[in-house]
Short mmCIF file of C-alpha atoms in Angstrom, two decimals:
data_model
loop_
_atom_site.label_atom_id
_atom_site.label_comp_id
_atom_site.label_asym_id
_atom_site.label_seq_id
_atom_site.Cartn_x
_atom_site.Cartn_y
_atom_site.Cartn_z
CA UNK A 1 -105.08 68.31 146.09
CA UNK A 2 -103.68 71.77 145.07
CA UNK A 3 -100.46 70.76 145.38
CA UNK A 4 -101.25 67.53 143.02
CA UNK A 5 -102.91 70.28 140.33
CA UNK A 6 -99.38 72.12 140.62
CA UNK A 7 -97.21 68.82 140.07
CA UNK A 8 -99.60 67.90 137.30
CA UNK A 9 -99.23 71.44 135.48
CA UNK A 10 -95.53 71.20 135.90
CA UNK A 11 -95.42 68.15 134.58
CA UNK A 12 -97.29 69.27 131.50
CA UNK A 13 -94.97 72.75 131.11
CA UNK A 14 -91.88 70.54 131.32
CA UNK A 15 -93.29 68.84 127.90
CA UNK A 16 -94.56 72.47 126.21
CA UNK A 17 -98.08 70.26 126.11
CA UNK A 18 -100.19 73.45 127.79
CA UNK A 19 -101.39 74.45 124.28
CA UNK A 20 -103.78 71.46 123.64
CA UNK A 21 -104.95 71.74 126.76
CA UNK A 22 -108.47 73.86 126.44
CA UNK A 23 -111.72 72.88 128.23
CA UNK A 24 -113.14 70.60 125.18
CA UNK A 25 -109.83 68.04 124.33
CA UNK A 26 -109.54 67.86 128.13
CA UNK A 27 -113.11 66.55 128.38
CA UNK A 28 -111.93 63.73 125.43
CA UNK A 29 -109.45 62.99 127.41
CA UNK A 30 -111.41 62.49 130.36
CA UNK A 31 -113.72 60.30 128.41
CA UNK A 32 -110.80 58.26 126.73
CA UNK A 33 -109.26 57.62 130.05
CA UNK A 34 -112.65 56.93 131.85
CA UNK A 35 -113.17 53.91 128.34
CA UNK A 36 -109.76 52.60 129.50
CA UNK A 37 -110.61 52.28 132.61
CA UNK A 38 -113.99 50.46 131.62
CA UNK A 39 -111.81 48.00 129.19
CA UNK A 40 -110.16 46.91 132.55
CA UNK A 41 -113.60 45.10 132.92
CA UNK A 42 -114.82 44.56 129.47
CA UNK A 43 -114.85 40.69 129.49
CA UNK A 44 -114.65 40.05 133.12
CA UNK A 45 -116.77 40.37 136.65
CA UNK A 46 -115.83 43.35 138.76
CA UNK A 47 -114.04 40.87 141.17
CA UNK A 48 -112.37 38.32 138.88
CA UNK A 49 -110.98 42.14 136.86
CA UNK A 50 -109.32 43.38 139.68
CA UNK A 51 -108.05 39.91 140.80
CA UNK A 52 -106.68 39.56 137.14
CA UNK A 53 -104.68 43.27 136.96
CA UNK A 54 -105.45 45.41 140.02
CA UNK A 55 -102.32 47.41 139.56
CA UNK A 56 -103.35 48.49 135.71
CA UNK A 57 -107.10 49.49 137.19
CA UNK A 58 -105.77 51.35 139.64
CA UNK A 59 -103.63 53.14 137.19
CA UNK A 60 -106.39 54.18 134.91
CA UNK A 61 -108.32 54.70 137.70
CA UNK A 62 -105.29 57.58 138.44
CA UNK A 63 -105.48 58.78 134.73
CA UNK A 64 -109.30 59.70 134.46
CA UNK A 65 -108.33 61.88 138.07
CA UNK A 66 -105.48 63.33 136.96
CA UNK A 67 -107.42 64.90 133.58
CA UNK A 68 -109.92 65.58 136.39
CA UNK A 69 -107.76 67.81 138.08
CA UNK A 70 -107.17 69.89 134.77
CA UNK A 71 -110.14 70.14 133.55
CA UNK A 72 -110.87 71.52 136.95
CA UNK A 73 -107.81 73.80 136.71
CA UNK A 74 -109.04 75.28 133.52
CA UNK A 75 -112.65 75.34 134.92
CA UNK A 76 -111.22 77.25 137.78
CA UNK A 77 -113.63 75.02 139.76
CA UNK A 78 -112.53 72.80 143.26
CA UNK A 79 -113.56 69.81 142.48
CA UNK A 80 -114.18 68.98 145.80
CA UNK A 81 -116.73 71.85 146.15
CA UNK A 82 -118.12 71.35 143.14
CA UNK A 83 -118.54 67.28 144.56
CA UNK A 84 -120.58 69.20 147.67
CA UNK A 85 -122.90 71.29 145.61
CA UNK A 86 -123.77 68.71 143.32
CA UNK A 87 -124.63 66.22 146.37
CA UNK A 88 -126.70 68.76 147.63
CA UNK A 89 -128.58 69.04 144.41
CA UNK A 90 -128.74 65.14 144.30
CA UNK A 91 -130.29 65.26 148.04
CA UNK A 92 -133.18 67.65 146.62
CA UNK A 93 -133.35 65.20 143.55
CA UNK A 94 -133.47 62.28 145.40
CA UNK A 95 -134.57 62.53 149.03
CA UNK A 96 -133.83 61.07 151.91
CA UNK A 97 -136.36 58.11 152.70
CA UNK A 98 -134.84 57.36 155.94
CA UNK A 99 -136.33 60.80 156.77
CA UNK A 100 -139.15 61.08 156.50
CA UNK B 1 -111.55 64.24 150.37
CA UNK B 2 -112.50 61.23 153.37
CA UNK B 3 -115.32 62.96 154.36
CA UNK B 4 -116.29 63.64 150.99
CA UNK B 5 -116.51 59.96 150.64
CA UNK B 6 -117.88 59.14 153.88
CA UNK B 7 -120.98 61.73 152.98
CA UNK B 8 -121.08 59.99 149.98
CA UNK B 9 -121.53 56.30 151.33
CA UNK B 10 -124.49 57.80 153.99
CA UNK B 11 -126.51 59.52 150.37
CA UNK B 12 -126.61 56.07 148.76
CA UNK B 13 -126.82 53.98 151.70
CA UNK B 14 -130.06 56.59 153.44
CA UNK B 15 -130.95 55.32 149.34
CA UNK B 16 -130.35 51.80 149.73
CA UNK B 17 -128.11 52.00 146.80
CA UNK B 18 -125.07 50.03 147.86
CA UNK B 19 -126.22 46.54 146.02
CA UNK B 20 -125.53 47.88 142.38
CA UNK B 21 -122.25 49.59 143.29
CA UNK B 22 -119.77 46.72 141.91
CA UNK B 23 -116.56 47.89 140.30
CA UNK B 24 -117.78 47.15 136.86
CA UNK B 25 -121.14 49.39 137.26
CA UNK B 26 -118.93 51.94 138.83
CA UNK B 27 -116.68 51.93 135.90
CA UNK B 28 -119.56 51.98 133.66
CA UNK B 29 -120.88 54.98 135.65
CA UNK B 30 -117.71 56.83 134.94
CA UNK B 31 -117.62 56.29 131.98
CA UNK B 32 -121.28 57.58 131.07
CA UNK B 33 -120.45 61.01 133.36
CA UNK B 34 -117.87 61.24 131.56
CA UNK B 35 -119.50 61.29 128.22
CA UNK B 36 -122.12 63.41 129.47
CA UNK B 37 -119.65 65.81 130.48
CA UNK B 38 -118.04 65.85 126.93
CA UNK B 39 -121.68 66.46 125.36
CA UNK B 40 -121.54 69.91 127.21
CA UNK B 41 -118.61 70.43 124.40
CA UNK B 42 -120.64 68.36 121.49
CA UNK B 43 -121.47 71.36 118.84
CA UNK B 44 -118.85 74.01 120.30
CA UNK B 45 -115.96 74.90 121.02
CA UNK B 46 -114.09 75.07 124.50
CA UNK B 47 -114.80 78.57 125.26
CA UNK B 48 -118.40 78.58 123.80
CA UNK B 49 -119.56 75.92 125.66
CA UNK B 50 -118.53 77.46 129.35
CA UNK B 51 -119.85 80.34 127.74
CA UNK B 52 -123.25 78.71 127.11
CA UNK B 53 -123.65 76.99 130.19
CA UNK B 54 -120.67 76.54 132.90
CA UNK B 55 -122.66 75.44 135.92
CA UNK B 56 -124.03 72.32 133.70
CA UNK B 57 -120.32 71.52 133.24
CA UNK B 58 -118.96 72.14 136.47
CA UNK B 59 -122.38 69.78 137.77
CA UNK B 60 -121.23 66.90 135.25
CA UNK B 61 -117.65 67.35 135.90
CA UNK B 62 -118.91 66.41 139.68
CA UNK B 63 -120.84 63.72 138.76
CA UNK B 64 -117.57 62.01 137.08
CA UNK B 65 -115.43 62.96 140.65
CA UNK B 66 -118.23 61.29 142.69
CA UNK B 67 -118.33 58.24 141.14
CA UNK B 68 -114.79 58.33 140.77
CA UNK B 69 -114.60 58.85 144.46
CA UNK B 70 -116.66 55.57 145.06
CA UNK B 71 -114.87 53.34 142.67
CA UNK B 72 -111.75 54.42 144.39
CA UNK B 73 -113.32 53.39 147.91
CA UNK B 74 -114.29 49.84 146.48
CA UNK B 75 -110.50 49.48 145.47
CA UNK B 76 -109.49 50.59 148.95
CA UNK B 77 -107.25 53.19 146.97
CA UNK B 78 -106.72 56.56 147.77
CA UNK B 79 -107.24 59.16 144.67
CA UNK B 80 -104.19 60.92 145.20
CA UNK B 81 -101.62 58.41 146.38
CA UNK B 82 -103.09 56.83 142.86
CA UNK B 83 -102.54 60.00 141.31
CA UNK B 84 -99.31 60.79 142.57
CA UNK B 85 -97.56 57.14 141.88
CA UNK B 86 -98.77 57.13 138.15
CA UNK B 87 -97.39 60.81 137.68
CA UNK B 88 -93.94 59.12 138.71
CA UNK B 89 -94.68 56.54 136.07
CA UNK B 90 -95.79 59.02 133.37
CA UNK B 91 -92.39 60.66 134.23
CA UNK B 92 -90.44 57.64 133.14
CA UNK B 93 -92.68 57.29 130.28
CA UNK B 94 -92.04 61.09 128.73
CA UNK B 95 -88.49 62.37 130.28
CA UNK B 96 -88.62 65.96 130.91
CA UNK B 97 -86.87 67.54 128.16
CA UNK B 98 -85.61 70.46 130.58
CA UNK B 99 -83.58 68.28 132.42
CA UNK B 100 -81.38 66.69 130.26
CA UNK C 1 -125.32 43.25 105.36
CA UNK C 2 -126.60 39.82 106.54
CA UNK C 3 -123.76 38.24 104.54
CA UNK C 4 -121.42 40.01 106.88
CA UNK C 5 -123.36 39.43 110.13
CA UNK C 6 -122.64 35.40 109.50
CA UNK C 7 -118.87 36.59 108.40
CA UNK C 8 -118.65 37.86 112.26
CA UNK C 9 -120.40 35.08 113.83
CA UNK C 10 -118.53 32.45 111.93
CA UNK C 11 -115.32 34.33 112.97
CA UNK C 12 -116.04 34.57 116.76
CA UNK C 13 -117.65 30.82 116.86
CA UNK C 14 -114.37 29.51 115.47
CA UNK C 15 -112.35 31.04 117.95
CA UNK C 16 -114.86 30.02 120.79
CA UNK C 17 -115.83 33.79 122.15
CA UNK C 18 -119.74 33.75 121.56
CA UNK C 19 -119.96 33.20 125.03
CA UNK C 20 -118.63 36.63 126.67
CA UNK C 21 -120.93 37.99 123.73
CA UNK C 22 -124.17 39.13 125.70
CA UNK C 23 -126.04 42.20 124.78
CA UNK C 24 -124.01 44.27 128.11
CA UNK C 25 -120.96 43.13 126.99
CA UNK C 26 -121.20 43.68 123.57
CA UNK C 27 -122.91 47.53 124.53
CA UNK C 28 -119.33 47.95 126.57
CA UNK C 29 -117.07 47.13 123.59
CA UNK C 30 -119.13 49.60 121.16
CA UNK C 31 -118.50 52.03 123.44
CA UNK C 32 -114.94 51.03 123.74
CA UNK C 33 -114.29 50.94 119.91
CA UNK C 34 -116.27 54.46 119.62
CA UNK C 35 -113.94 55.86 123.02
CA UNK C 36 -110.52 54.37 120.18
CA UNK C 37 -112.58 55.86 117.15
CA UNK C 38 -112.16 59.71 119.49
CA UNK C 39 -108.93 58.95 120.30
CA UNK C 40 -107.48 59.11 117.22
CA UNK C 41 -109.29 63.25 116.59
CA UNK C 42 -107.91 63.28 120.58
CA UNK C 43 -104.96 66.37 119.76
CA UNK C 44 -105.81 67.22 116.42
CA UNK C 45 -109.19 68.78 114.43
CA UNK C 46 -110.57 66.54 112.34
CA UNK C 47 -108.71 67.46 108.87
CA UNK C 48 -105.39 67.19 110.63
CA UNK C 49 -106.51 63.33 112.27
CA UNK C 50 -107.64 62.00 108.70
CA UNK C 51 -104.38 63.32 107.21
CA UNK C 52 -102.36 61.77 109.74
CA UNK C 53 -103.44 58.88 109.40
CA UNK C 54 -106.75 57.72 107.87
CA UNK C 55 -106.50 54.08 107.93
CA UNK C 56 -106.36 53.64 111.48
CA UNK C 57 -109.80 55.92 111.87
CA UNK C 58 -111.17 53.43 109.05
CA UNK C 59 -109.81 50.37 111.00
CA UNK C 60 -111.62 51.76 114.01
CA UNK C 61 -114.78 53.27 111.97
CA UNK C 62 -114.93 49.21 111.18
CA UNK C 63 -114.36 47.54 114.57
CA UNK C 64 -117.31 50.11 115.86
CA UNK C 65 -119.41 48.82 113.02
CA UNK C 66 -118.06 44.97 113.67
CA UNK C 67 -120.04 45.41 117.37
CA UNK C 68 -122.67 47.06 116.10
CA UNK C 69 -123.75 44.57 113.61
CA UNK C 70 -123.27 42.00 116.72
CA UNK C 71 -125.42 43.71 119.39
CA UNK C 72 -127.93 44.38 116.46
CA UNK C 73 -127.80 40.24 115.90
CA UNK C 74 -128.64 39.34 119.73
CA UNK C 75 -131.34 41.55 119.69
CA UNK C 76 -132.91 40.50 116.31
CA UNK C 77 -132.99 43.64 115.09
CA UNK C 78 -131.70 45.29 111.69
CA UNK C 79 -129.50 47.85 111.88
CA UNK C 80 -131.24 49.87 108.73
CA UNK C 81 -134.37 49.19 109.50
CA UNK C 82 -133.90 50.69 112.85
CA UNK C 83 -132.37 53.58 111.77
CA UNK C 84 -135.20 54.36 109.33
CA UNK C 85 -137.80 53.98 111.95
CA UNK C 86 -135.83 55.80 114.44
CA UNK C 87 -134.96 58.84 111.22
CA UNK C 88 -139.04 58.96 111.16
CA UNK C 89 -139.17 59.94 115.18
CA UNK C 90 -136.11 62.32 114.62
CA UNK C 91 -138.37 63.70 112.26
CA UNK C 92 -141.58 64.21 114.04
CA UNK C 93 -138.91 65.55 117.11
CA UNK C 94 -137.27 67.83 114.86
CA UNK C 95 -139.64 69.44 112.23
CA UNK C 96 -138.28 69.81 108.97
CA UNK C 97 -138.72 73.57 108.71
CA UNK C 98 -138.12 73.68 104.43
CA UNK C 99 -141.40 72.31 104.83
CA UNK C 100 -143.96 74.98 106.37
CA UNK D 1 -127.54 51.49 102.28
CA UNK D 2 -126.33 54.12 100.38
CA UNK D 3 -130.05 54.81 100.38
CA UNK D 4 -130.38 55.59 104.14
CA UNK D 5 -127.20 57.83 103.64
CA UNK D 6 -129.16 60.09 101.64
CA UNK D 7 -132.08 59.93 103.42
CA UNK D 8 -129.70 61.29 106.56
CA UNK D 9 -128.36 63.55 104.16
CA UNK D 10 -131.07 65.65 102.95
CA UNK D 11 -132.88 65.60 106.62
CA UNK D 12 -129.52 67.56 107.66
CA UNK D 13 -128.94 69.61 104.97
CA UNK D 14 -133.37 70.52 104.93
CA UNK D 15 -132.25 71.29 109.20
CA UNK D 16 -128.87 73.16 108.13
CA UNK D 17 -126.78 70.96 109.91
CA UNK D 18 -124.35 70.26 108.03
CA UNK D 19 -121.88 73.28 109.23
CA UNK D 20 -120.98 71.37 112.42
CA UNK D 21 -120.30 67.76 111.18
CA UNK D 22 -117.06 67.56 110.74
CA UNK D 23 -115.25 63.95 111.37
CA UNK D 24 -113.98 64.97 115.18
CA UNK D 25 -117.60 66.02 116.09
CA UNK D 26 -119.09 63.34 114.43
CA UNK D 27 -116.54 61.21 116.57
CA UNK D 28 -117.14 62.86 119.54
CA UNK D 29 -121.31 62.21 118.59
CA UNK D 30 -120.66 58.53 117.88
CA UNK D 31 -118.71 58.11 121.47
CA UNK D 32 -122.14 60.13 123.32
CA UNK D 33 -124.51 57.70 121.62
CA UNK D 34 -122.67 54.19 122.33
CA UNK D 35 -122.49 55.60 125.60
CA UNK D 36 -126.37 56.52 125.96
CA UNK D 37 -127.06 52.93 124.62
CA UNK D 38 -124.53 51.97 127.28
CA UNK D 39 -126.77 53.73 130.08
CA UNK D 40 -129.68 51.27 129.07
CA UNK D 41 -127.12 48.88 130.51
CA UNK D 42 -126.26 50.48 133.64
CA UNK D 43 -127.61 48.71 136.16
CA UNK D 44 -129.00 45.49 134.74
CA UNK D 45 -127.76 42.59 133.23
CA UNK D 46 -128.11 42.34 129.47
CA UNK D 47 -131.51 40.14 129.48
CA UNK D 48 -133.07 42.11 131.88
CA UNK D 49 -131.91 45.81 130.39
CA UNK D 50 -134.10 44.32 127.11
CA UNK D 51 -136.87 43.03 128.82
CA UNK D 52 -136.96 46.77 130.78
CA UNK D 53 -136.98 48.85 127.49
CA UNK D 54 -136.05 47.38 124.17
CA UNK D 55 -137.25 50.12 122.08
CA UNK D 56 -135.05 52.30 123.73
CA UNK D 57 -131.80 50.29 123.21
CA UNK D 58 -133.23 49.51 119.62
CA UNK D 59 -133.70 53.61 118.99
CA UNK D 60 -130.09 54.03 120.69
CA UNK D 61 -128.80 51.52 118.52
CA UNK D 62 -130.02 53.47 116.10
CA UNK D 63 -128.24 56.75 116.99
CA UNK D 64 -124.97 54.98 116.91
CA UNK D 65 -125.41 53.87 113.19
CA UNK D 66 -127.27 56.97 112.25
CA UNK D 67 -123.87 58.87 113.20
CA UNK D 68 -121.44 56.41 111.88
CA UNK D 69 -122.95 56.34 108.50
CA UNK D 70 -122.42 60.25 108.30
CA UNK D 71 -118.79 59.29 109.28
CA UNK D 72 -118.03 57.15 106.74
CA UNK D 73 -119.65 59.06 104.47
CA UNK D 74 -117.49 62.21 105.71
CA UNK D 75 -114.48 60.16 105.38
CA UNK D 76 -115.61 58.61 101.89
CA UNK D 77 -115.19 55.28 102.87
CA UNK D 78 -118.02 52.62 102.36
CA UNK D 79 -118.83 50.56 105.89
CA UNK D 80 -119.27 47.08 104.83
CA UNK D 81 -116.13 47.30 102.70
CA UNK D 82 -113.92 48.71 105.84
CA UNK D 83 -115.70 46.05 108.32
CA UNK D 84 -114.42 43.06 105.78
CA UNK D 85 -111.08 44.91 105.37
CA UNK D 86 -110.71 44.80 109.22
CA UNK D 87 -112.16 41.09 109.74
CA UNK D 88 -109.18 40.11 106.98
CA UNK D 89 -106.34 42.00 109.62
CA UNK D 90 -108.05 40.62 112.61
CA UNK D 91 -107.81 37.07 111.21
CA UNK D 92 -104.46 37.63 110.91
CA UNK D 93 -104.54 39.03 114.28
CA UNK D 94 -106.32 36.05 116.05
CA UNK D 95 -105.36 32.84 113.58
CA UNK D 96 -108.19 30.52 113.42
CA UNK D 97 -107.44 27.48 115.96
CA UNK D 98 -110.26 25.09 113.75
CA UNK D 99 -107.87 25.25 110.96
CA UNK D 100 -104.31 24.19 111.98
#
């Protein structure tokens, strides 16, 4: 996944687009790309969407992740860390009714 | 990130949870984590608003990874093969200007 | 108001769509229209977006508005009268504190 | 309606509000509410999400027009008038099929 945040900030250097890029127009952007993704089923079931254009879900899918992985950058947060702690918080939240 | 998702499946299965998780709820899911994430950044400005309360952004910016995580596993798509395949696209999209 | 409710009806009954047009559905594409309504502030403040190019933030002020007055119509509610009764709770939640 | 933009008016200005509502964080506000209406969505179908809690997807509806009559009136443009402008394109957009 580091290496995926390195590709992405190259990516974004190449262009010169680094100077939009603070914390609040990178949550936007997750938020545009998370609507996009949600237009991929705006009219349809979740089954008869990706049977339509599985290929353009899976794309957005990639977009809302790849903003992800900035925001996280800029954050200086792992996401996947951050993932743990919050399931942990979600466990206290919610508990376990299997165990009880 | 596989065991991320496998710990993921066991928190809302223990939770009986699996019945709602259909692409479109998922979708709609990331799409409201995502907008609760951007409300961290509602009256302020990038910098303020990790200023005013970082852990509350790093917990939402989990939320929108974890549900991200599960839509990806009810596509039977990896994250960051996704990611990595619609970088190449974006490439194609917007040439990089230092290589020309 | 109610002029241009039957406007939007007669407009989607003519082209057959009334029945994707449920209250989820319709919740989706106001969120939608609001997520195009952002994008258009998505790189820029909000001086810079309007000068740019204001007719597409009207266009999409209007297709937000277009939803709204349909979700408002399945539900049987008015949109003005709602927002009056709801300004009255904002008002008891928020104290108006010229008035101590 | 020009009516209830006053009345929105003066319960900002009595709160000092007004500083912060500026067209891209009014946008950003109008994407968080059609998103919390949304959430009254999440995981039921339409009929059932209003038999749950009405009032709460009535006060949400609310919220949504609440903030997009500050917009327009930010912007100086009048909603009903930009709604019929946009029904005019959209008929454009999507010919009517009853009238060939």
């Amino acid at each position: 996944m580091n290496e995926l945040i390195k590709e992405i900030q190259q990516f974004r250097d190449d262009r010169d687009w680094g100077g939009n890029h603070d914390a609040r127009s990178l949550a936007i952007s997750i938020s545009l790309e998370a609507s996009e993704l949600l237009e991929c089923f705006q009219w349809r079931s979740g089954e008869d969407s990706i049977a339509y254009d599985k290929q353009a879900i899976v794309d957005e899918m990639a977009d809302v992740f790849i903003y992800l992985l900035q925001f996280s950058d800029v954050l200086g947060e792992d996401l996947i860390m951050a993932a743990r702690q919050k399931m942990k918080k979600n466990a206290i939240k919610y508990p376990n009714p299997t165990k009880s």
